[in-house]
mmCIF file with all atom_site columns, C-alpha atoms and ligand atoms in Angstrom:
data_model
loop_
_atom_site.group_PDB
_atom_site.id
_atom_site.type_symbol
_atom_site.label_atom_id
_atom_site.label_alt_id
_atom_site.label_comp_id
_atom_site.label_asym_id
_atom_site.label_entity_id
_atom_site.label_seq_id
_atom_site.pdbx_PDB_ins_code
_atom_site.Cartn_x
_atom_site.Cartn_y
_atom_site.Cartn_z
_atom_site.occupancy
_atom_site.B_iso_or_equiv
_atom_site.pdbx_formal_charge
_atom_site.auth_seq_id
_atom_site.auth_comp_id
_atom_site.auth_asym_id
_atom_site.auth_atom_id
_atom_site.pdbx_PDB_model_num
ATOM   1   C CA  . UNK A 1 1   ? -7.556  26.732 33.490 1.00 0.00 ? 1   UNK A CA  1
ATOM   2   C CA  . UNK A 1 2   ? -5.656  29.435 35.522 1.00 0.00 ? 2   UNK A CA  1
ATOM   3   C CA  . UNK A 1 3   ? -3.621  29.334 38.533 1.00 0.00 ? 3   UNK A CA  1
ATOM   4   C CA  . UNK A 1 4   ? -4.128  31.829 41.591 1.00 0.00 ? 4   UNK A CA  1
ATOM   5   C CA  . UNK A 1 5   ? -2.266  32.056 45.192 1.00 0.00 ? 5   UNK A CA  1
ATOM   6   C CA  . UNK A 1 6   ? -3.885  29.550 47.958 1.00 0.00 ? 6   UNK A CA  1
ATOM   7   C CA  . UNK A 1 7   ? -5.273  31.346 50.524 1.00 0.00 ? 7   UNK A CA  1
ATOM   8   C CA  . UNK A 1 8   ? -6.565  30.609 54.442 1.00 0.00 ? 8   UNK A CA  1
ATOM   9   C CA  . UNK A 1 9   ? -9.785  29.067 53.191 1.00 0.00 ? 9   UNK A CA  1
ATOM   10  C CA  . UNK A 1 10  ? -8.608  26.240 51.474 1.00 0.00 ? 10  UNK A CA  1
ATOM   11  C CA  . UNK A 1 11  ? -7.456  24.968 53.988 1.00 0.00 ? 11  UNK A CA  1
ATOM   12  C CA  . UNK A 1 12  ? -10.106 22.108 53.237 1.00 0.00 ? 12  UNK A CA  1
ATOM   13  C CA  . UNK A 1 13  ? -8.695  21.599 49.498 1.00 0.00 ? 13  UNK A CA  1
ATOM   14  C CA  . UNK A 1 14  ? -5.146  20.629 50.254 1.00 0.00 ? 14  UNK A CA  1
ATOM   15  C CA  . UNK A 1 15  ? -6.911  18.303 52.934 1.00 0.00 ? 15  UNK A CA  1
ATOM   16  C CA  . UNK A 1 16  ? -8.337  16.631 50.126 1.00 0.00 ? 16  UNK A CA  1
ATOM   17  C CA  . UNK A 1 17  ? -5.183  17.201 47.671 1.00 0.00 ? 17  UNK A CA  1
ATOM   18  C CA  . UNK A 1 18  ? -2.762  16.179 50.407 1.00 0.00 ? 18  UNK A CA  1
ATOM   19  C CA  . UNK A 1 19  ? -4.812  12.428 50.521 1.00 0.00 ? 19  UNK A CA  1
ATOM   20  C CA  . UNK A 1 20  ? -4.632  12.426 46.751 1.00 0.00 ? 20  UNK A CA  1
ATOM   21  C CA  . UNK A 1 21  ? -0.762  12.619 47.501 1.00 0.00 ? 21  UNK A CA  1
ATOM   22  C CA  . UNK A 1 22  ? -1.098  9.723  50.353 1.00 0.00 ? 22  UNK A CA  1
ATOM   23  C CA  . UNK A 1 23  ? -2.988  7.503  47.289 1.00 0.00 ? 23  UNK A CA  1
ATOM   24  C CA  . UNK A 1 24  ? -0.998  8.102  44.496 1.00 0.00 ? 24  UNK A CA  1
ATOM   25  C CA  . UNK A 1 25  ? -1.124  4.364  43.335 1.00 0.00 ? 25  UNK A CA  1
ATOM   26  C CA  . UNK A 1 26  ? -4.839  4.450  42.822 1.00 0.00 ? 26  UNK A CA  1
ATOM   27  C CA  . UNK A 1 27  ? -5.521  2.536  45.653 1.00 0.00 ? 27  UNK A CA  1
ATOM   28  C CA  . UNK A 1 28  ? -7.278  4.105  48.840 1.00 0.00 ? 28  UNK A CA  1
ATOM   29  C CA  . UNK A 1 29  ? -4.536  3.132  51.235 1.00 0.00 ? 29  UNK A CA  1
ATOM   30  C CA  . UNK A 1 30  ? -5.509  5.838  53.840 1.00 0.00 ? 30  UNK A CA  1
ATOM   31  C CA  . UNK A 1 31  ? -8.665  7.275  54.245 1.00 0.00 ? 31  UNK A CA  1
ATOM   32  C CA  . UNK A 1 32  ? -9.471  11.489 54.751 1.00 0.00 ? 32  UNK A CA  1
ATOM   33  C CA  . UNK A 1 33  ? -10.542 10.561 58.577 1.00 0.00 ? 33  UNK A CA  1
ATOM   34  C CA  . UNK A 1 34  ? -7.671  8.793  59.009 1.00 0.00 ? 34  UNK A CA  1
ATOM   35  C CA  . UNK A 1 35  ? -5.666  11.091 57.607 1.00 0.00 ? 35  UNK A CA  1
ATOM   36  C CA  . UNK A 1 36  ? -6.909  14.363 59.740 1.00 0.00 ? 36  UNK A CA  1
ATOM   37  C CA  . UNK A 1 37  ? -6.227  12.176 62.991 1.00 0.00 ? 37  UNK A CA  1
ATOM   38  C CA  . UNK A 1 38  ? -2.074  11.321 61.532 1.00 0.00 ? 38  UNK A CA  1
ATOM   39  C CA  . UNK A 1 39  ? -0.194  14.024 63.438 1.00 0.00 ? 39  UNK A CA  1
ATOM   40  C CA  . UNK A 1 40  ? 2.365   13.399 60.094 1.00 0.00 ? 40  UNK A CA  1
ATOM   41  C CA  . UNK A 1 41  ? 0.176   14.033 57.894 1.00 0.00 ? 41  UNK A CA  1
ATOM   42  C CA  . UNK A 1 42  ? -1.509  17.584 60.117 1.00 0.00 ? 42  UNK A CA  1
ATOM   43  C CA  . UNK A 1 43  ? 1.846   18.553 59.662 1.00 0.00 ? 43  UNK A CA  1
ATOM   44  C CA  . UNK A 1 44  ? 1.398   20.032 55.977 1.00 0.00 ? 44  UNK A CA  1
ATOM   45  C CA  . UNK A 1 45  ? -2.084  21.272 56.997 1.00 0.00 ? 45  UNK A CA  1
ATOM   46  C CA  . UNK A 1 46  ? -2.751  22.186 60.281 1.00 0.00 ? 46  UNK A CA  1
ATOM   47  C CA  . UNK A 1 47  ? -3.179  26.556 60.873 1.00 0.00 ? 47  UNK A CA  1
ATOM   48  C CA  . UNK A 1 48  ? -2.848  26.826 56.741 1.00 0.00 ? 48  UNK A CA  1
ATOM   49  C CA  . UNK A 1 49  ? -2.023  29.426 55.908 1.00 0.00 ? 49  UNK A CA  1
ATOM   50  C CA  . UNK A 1 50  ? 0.409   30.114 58.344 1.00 0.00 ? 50  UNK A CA  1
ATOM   51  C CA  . UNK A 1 51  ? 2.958   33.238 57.887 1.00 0.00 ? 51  UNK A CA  1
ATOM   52  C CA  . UNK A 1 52  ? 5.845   31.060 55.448 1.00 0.00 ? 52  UNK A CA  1
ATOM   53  C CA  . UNK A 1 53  ? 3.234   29.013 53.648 1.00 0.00 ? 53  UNK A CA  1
ATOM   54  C CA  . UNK A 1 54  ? 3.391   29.440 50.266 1.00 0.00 ? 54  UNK A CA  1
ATOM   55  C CA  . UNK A 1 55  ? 0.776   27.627 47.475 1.00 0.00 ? 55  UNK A CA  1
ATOM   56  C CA  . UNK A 1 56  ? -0.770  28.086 44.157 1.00 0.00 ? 56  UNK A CA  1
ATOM   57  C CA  . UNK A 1 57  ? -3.728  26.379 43.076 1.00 0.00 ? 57  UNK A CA  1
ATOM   58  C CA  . UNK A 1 58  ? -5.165  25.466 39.484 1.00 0.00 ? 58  UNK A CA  1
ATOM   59  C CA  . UNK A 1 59  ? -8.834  26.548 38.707 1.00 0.00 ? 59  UNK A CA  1
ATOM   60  C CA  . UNK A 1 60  ? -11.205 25.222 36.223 1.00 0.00 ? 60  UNK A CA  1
ATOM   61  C CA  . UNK A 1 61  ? -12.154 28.055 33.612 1.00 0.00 ? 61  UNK A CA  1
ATOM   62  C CA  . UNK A 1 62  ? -11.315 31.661 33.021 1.00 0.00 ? 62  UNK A CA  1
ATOM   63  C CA  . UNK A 1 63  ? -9.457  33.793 35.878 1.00 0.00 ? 63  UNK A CA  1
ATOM   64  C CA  . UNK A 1 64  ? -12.343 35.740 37.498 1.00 0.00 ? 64  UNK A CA  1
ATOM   65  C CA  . UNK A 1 65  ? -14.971 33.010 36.976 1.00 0.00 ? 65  UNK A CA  1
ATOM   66  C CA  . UNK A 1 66  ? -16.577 32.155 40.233 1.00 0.00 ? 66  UNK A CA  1
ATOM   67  C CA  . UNK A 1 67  ? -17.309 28.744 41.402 1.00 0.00 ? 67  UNK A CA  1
ATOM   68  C CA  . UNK A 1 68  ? -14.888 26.570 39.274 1.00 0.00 ? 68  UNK A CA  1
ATOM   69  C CA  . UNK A 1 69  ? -13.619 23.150 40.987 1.00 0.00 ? 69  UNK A CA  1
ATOM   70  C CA  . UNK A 1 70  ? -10.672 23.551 41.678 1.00 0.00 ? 70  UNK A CA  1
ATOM   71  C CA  . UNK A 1 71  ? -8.129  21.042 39.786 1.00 0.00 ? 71  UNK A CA  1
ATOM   72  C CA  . UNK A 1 72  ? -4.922  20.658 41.911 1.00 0.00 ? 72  UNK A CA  1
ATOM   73  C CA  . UNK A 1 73  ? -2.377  22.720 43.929 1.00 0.00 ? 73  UNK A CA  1
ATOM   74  C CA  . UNK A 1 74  ? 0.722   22.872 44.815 1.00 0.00 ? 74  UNK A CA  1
ATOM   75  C CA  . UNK A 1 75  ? 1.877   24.185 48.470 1.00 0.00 ? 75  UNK A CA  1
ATOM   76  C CA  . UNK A 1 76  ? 5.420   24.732 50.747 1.00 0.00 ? 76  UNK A CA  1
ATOM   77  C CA  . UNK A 1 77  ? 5.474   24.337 54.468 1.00 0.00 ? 77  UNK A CA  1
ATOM   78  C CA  . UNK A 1 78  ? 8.514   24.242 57.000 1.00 0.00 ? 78  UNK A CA  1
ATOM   79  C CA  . UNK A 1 79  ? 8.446   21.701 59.669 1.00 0.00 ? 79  UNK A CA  1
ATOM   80  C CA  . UNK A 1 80  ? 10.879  21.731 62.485 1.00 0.00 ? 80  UNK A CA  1
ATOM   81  C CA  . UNK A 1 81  ? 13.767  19.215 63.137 1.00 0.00 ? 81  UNK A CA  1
ATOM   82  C CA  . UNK A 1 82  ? 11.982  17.937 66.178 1.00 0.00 ? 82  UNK A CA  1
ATOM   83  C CA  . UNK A 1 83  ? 8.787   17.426 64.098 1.00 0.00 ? 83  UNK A CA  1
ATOM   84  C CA  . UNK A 1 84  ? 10.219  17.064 60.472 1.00 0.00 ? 84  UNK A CA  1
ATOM   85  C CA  . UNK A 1 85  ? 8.032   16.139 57.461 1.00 0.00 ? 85  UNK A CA  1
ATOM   86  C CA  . UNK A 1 86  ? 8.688   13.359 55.684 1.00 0.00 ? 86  UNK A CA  1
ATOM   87  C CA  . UNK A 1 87  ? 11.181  15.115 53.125 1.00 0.00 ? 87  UNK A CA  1
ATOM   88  C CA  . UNK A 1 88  ? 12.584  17.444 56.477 1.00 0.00 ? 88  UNK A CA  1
ATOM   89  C CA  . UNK A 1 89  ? 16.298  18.902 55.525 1.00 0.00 ? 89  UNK A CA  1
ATOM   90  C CA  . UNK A 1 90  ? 15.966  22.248 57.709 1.00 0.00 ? 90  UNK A CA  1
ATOM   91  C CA  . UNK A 1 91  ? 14.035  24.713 59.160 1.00 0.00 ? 91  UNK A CA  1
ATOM   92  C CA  . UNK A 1 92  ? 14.275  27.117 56.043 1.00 0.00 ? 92  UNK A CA  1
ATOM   93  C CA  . UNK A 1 93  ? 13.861  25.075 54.021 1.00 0.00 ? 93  UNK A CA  1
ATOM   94  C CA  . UNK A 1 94  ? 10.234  24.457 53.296 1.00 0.00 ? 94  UNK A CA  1
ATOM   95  C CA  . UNK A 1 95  ? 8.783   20.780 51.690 1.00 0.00 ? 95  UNK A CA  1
ATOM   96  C CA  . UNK A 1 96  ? 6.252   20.280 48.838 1.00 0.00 ? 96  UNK A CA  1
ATOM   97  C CA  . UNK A 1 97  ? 3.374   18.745 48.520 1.00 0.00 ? 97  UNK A CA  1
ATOM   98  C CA  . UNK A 1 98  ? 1.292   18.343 45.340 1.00 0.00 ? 98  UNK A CA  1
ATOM   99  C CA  . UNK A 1 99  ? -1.608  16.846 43.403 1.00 0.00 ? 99  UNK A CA  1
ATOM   100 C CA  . UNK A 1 100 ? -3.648  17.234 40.462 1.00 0.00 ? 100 UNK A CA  1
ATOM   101 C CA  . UNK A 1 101 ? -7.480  15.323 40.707 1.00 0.00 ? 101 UNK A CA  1
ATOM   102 C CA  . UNK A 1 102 ? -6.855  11.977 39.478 1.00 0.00 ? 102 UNK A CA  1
ATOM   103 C CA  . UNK A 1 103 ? -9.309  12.747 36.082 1.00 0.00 ? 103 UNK A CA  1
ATOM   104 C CA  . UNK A 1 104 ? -6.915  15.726 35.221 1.00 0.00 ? 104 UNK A CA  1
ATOM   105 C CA  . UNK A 1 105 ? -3.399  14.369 35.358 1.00 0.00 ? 105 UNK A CA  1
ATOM   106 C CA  . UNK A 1 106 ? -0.783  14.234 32.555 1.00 0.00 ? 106 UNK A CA  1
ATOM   107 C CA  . UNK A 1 107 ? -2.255  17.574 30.833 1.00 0.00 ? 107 UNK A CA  1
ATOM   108 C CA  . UNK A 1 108 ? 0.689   19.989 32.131 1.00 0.00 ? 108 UNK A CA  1
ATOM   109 C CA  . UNK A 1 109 ? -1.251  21.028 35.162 1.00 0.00 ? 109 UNK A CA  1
ATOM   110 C CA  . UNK A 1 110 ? 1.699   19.732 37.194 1.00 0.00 ? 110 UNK A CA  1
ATOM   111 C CA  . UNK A 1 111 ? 4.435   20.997 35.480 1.00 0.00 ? 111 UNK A CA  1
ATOM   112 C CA  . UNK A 1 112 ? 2.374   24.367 35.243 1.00 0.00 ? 112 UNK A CA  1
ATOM   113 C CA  . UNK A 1 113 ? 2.178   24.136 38.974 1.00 0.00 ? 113 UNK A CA  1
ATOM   114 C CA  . UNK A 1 114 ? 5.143   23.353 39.751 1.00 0.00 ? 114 UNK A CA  1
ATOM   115 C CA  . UNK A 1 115 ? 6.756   26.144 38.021 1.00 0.00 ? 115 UNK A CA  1
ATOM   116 C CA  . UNK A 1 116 ? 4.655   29.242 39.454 1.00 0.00 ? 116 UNK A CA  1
ATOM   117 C CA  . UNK A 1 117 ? 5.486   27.532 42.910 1.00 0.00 ? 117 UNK A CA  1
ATOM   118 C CA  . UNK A 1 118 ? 9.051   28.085 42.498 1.00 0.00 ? 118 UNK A CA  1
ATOM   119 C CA  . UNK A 1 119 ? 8.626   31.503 40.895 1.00 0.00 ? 119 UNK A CA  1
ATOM   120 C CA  . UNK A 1 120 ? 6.910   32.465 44.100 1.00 0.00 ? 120 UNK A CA  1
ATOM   121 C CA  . UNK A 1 121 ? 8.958   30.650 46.220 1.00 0.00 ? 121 UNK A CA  1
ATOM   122 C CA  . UNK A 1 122 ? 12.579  32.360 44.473 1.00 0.00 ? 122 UNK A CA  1
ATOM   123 C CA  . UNK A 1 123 ? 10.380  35.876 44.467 1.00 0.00 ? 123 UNK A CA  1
ATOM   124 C CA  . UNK A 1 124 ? 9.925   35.652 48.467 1.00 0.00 ? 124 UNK A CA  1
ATOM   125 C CA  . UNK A 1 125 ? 13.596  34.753 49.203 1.00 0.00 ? 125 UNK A CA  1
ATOM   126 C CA  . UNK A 1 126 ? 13.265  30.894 49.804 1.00 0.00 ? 126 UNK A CA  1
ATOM   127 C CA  . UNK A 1 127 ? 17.208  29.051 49.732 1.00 0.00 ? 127 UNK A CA  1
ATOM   128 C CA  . UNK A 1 128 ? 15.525  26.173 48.967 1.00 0.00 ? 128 UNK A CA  1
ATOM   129 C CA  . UNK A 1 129 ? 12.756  23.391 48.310 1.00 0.00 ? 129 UNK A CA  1
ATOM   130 C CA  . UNK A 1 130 ? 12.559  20.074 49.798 1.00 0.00 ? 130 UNK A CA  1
ATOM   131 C CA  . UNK A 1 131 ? 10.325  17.030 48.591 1.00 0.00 ? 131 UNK A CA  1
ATOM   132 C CA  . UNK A 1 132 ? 9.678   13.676 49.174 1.00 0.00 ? 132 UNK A CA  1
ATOM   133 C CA  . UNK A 1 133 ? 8.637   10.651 46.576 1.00 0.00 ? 133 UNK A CA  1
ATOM   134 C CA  . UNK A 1 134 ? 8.222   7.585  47.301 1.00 0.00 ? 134 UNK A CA  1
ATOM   135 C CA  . UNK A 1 135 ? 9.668   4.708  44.749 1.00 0.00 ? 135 UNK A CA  1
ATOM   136 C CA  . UNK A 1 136 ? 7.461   3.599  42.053 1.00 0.00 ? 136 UNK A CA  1
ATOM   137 C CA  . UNK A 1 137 ? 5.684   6.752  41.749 1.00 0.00 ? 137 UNK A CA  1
ATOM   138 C CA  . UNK A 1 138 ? 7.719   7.964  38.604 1.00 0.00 ? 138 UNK A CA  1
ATOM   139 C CA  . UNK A 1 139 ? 5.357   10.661 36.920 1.00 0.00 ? 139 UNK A CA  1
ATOM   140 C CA  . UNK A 1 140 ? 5.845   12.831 39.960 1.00 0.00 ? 140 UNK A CA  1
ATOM   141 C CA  . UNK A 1 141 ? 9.788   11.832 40.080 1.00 0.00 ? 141 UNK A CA  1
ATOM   142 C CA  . UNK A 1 142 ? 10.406  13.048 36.291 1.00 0.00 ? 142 UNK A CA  1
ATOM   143 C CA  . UNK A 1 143 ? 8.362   16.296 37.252 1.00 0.00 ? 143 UNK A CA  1
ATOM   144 C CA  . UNK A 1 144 ? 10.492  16.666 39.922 1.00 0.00 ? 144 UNK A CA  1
ATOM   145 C CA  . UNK A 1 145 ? 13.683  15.819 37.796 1.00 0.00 ? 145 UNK A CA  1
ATOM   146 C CA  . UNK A 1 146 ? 12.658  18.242 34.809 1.00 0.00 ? 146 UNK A CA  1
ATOM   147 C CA  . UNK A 1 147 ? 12.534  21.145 37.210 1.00 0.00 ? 147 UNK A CA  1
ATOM   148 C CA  . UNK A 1 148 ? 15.548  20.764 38.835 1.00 0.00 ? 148 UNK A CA  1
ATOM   149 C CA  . UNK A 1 149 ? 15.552  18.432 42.033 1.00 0.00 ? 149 UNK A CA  1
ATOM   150 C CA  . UNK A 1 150 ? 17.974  16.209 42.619 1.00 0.00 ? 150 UNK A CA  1
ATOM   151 C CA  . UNK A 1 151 ? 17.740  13.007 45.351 1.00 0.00 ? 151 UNK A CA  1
ATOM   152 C CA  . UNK A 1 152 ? 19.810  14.337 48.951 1.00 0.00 ? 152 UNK A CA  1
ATOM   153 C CA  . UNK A 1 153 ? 18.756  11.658 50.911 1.00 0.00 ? 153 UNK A CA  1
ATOM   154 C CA  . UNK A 1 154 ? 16.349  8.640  51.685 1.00 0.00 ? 154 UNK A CA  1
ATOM   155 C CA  . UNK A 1 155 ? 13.691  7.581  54.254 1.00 0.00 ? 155 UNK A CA  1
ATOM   156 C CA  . UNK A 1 156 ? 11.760  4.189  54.305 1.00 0.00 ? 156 UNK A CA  1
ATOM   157 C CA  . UNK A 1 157 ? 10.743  3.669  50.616 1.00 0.00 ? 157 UNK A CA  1
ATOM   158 C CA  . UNK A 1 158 ? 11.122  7.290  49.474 1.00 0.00 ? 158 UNK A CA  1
ATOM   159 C CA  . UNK A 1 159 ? 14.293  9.275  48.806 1.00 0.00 ? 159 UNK A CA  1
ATOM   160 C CA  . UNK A 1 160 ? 14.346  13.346 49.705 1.00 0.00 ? 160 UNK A CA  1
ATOM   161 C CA  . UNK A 1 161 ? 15.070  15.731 46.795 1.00 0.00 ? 161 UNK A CA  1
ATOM   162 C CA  . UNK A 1 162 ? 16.262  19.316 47.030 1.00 0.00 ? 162 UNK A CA  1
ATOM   163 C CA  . UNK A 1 163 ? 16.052  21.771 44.743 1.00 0.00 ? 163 UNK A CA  1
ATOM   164 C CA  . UNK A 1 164 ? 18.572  24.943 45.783 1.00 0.00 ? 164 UNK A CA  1
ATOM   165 C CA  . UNK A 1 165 ? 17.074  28.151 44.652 1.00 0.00 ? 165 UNK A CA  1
ATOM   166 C CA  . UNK A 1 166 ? 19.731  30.770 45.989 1.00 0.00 ? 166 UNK A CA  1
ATOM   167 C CA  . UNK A 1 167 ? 23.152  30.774 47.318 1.00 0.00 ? 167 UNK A CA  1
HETATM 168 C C1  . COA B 2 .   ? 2.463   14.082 40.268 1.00 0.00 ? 1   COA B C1  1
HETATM 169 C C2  . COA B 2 .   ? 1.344   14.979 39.719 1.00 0.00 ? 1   COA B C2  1
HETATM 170 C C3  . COA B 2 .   ? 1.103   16.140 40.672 1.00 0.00 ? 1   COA B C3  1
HETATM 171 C C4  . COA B 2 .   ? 1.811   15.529 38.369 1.00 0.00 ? 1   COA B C4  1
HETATM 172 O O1  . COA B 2 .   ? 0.746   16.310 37.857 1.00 0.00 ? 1   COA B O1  1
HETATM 173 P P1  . COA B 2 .   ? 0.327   16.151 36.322 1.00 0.00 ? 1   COA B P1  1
HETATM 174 O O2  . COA B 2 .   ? -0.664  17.196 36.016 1.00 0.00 ? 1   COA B O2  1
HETATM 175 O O3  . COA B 2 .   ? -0.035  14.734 36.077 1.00 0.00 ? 1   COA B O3  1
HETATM 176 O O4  . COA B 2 .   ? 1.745   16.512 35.675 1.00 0.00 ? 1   COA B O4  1
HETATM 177 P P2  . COA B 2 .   ? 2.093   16.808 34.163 1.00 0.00 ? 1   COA B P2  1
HETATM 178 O O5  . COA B 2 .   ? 0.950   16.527 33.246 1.00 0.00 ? 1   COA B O5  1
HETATM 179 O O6  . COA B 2 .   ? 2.676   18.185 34.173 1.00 0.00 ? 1   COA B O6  1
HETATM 180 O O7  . COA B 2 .   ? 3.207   15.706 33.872 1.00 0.00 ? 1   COA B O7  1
HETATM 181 C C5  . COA B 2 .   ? 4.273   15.459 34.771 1.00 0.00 ? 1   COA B C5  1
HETATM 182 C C6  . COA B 2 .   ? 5.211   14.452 34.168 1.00 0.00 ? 1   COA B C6  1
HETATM 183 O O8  . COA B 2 .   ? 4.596   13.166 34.045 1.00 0.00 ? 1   COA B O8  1
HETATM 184 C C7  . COA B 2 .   ? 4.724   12.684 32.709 1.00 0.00 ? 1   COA B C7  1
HETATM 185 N N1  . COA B 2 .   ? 3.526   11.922 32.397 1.00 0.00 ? 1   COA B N1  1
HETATM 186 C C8  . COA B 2 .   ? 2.393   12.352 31.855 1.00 0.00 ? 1   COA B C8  1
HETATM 187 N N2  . COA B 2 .   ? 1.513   11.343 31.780 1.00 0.00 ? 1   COA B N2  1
HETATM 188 C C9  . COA B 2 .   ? 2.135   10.255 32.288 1.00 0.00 ? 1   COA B C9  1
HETATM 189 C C10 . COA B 2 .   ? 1.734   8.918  32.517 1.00 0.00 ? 1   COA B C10 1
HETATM 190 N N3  . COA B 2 .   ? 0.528   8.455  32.166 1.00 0.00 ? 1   COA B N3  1
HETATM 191 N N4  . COA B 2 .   ? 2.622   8.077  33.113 1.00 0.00 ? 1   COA B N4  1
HETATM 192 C C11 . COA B 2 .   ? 3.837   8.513  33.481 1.00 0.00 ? 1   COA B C11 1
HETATM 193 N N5  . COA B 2 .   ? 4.260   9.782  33.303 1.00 0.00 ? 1   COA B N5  1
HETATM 194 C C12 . COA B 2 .   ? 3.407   10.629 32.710 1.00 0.00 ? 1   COA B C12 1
HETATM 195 C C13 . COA B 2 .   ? 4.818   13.923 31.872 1.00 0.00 ? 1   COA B C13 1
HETATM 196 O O9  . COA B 2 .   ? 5.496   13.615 30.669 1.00 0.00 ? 1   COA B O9  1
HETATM 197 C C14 . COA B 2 .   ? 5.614   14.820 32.770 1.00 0.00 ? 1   COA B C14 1
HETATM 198 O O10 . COA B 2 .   ? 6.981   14.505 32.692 1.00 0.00 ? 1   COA B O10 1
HETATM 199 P P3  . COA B 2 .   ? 7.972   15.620 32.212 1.00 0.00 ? 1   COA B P3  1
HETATM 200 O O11 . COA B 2 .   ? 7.770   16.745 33.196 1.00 0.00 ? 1   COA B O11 1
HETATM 201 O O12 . COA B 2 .   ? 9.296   14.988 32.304 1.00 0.00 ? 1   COA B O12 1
HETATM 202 O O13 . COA B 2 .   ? 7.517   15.961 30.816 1.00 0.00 ? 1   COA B O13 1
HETATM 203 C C15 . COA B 2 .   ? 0.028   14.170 39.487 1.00 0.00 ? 1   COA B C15 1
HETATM 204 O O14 . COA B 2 .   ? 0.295   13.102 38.628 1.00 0.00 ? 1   COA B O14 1
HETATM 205 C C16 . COA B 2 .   ? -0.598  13.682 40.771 1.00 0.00 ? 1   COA B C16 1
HETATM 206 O O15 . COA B 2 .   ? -1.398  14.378 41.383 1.00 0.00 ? 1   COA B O15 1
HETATM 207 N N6  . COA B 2 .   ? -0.271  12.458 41.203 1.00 0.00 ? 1   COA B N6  1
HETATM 208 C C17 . COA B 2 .   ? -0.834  11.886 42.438 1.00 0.00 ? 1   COA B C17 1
HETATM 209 C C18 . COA B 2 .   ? -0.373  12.636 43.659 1.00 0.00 ? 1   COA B C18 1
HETATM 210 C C19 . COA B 2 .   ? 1.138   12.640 43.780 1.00 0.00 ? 1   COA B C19 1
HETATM 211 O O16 . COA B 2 .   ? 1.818   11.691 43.381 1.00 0.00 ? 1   COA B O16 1
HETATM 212 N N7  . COA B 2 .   ? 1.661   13.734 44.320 1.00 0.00 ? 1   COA B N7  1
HETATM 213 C C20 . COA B 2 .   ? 3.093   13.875 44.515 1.00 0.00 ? 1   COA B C20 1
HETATM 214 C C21 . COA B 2 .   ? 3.549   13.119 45.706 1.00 0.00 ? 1   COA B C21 1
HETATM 215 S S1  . COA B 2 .   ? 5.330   13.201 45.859 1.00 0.00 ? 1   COA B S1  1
#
């Protein structure tokens, strides 16, 4: 495995990451056409990459090898107060939104993730990360927890966790 930067053409993979996010139970409560037509849900995809977006994604194999399925990513986007993602605290401030393919979890790809998304994010002069997890879904939570993030607020049946990079 090896990690690289996202880039404007996978646009298509974080589509399909994103739902894995949406489904984290297991169960196929929303479906990728469904999801594509959910303005909330365009929100973390729509005009990727734009000029703030930030991602890293993990690749099967060697770094150089061509062609390897990709395995998960991990991705930062700022939404706007009058169009806030679910875990909006401000306009800098930009949310996550991860997944690892459901065969492939609870191997480190996460954590490994995770951590070069914050490197990049603290290299590039971000304040701060936002997130939001809903309850019950406590492998992501102690990920979360073991890198930093602590709960700032709470919407429906998730709460909002911030991580403060620089003061
Ligand atoms: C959340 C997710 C991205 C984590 O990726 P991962 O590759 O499974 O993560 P890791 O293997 O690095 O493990 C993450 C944590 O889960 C723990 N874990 C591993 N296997 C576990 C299991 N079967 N049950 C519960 N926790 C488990 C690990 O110990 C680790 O905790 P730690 O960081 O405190 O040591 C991945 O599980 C996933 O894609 N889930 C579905 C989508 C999702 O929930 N996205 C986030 C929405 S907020």
């Amino acid at each position: 495995m090896h990690l690289r930067d996202a880039v404007p053409s996978d646009a298509d993979l974080l589509a399909e990451l994103l739902l894995e996010a949406y489904n984290w139970t297991g169960q196929q409560r929303m479906g990728h056409a469904a999801m594509l037509a959910d303005p909330h849900a365009r929100r973390y995809l729509d005009g990727w990459m734009r000029p703030r977006d930030l991602g890293v994604v993990a690749v099967d194999g060697a770094a150089g090898s061509v062609d390897q399925p990709a395995l998960g990513a991990a991705w930062l986007r700022t939404t706007t107060r009058d169009r806030p993602g679910y875990g909006y605290v401000a306009d800098d401030v930009p949310e996550l939104s991860m997944a690892v393919r459901a065969g492939r979890r609870g191997a480190g790809l996460g954590g490994a993730l995770l951590a070069a998304l914050l490197d990049r994010a603290r290299a590039s002069g971000t304040r701060a990360v936002s997130l939001s997890v809903e309850d019950g879904n406590d492998r992501a939570r102690a990920l979360y927890e073991r890198h930093g993030f602590g709960v700032v607020g709470r919407t429906g049946g998730s709460d909002t966790m911030l991580l403060v990079l620089a003061r």
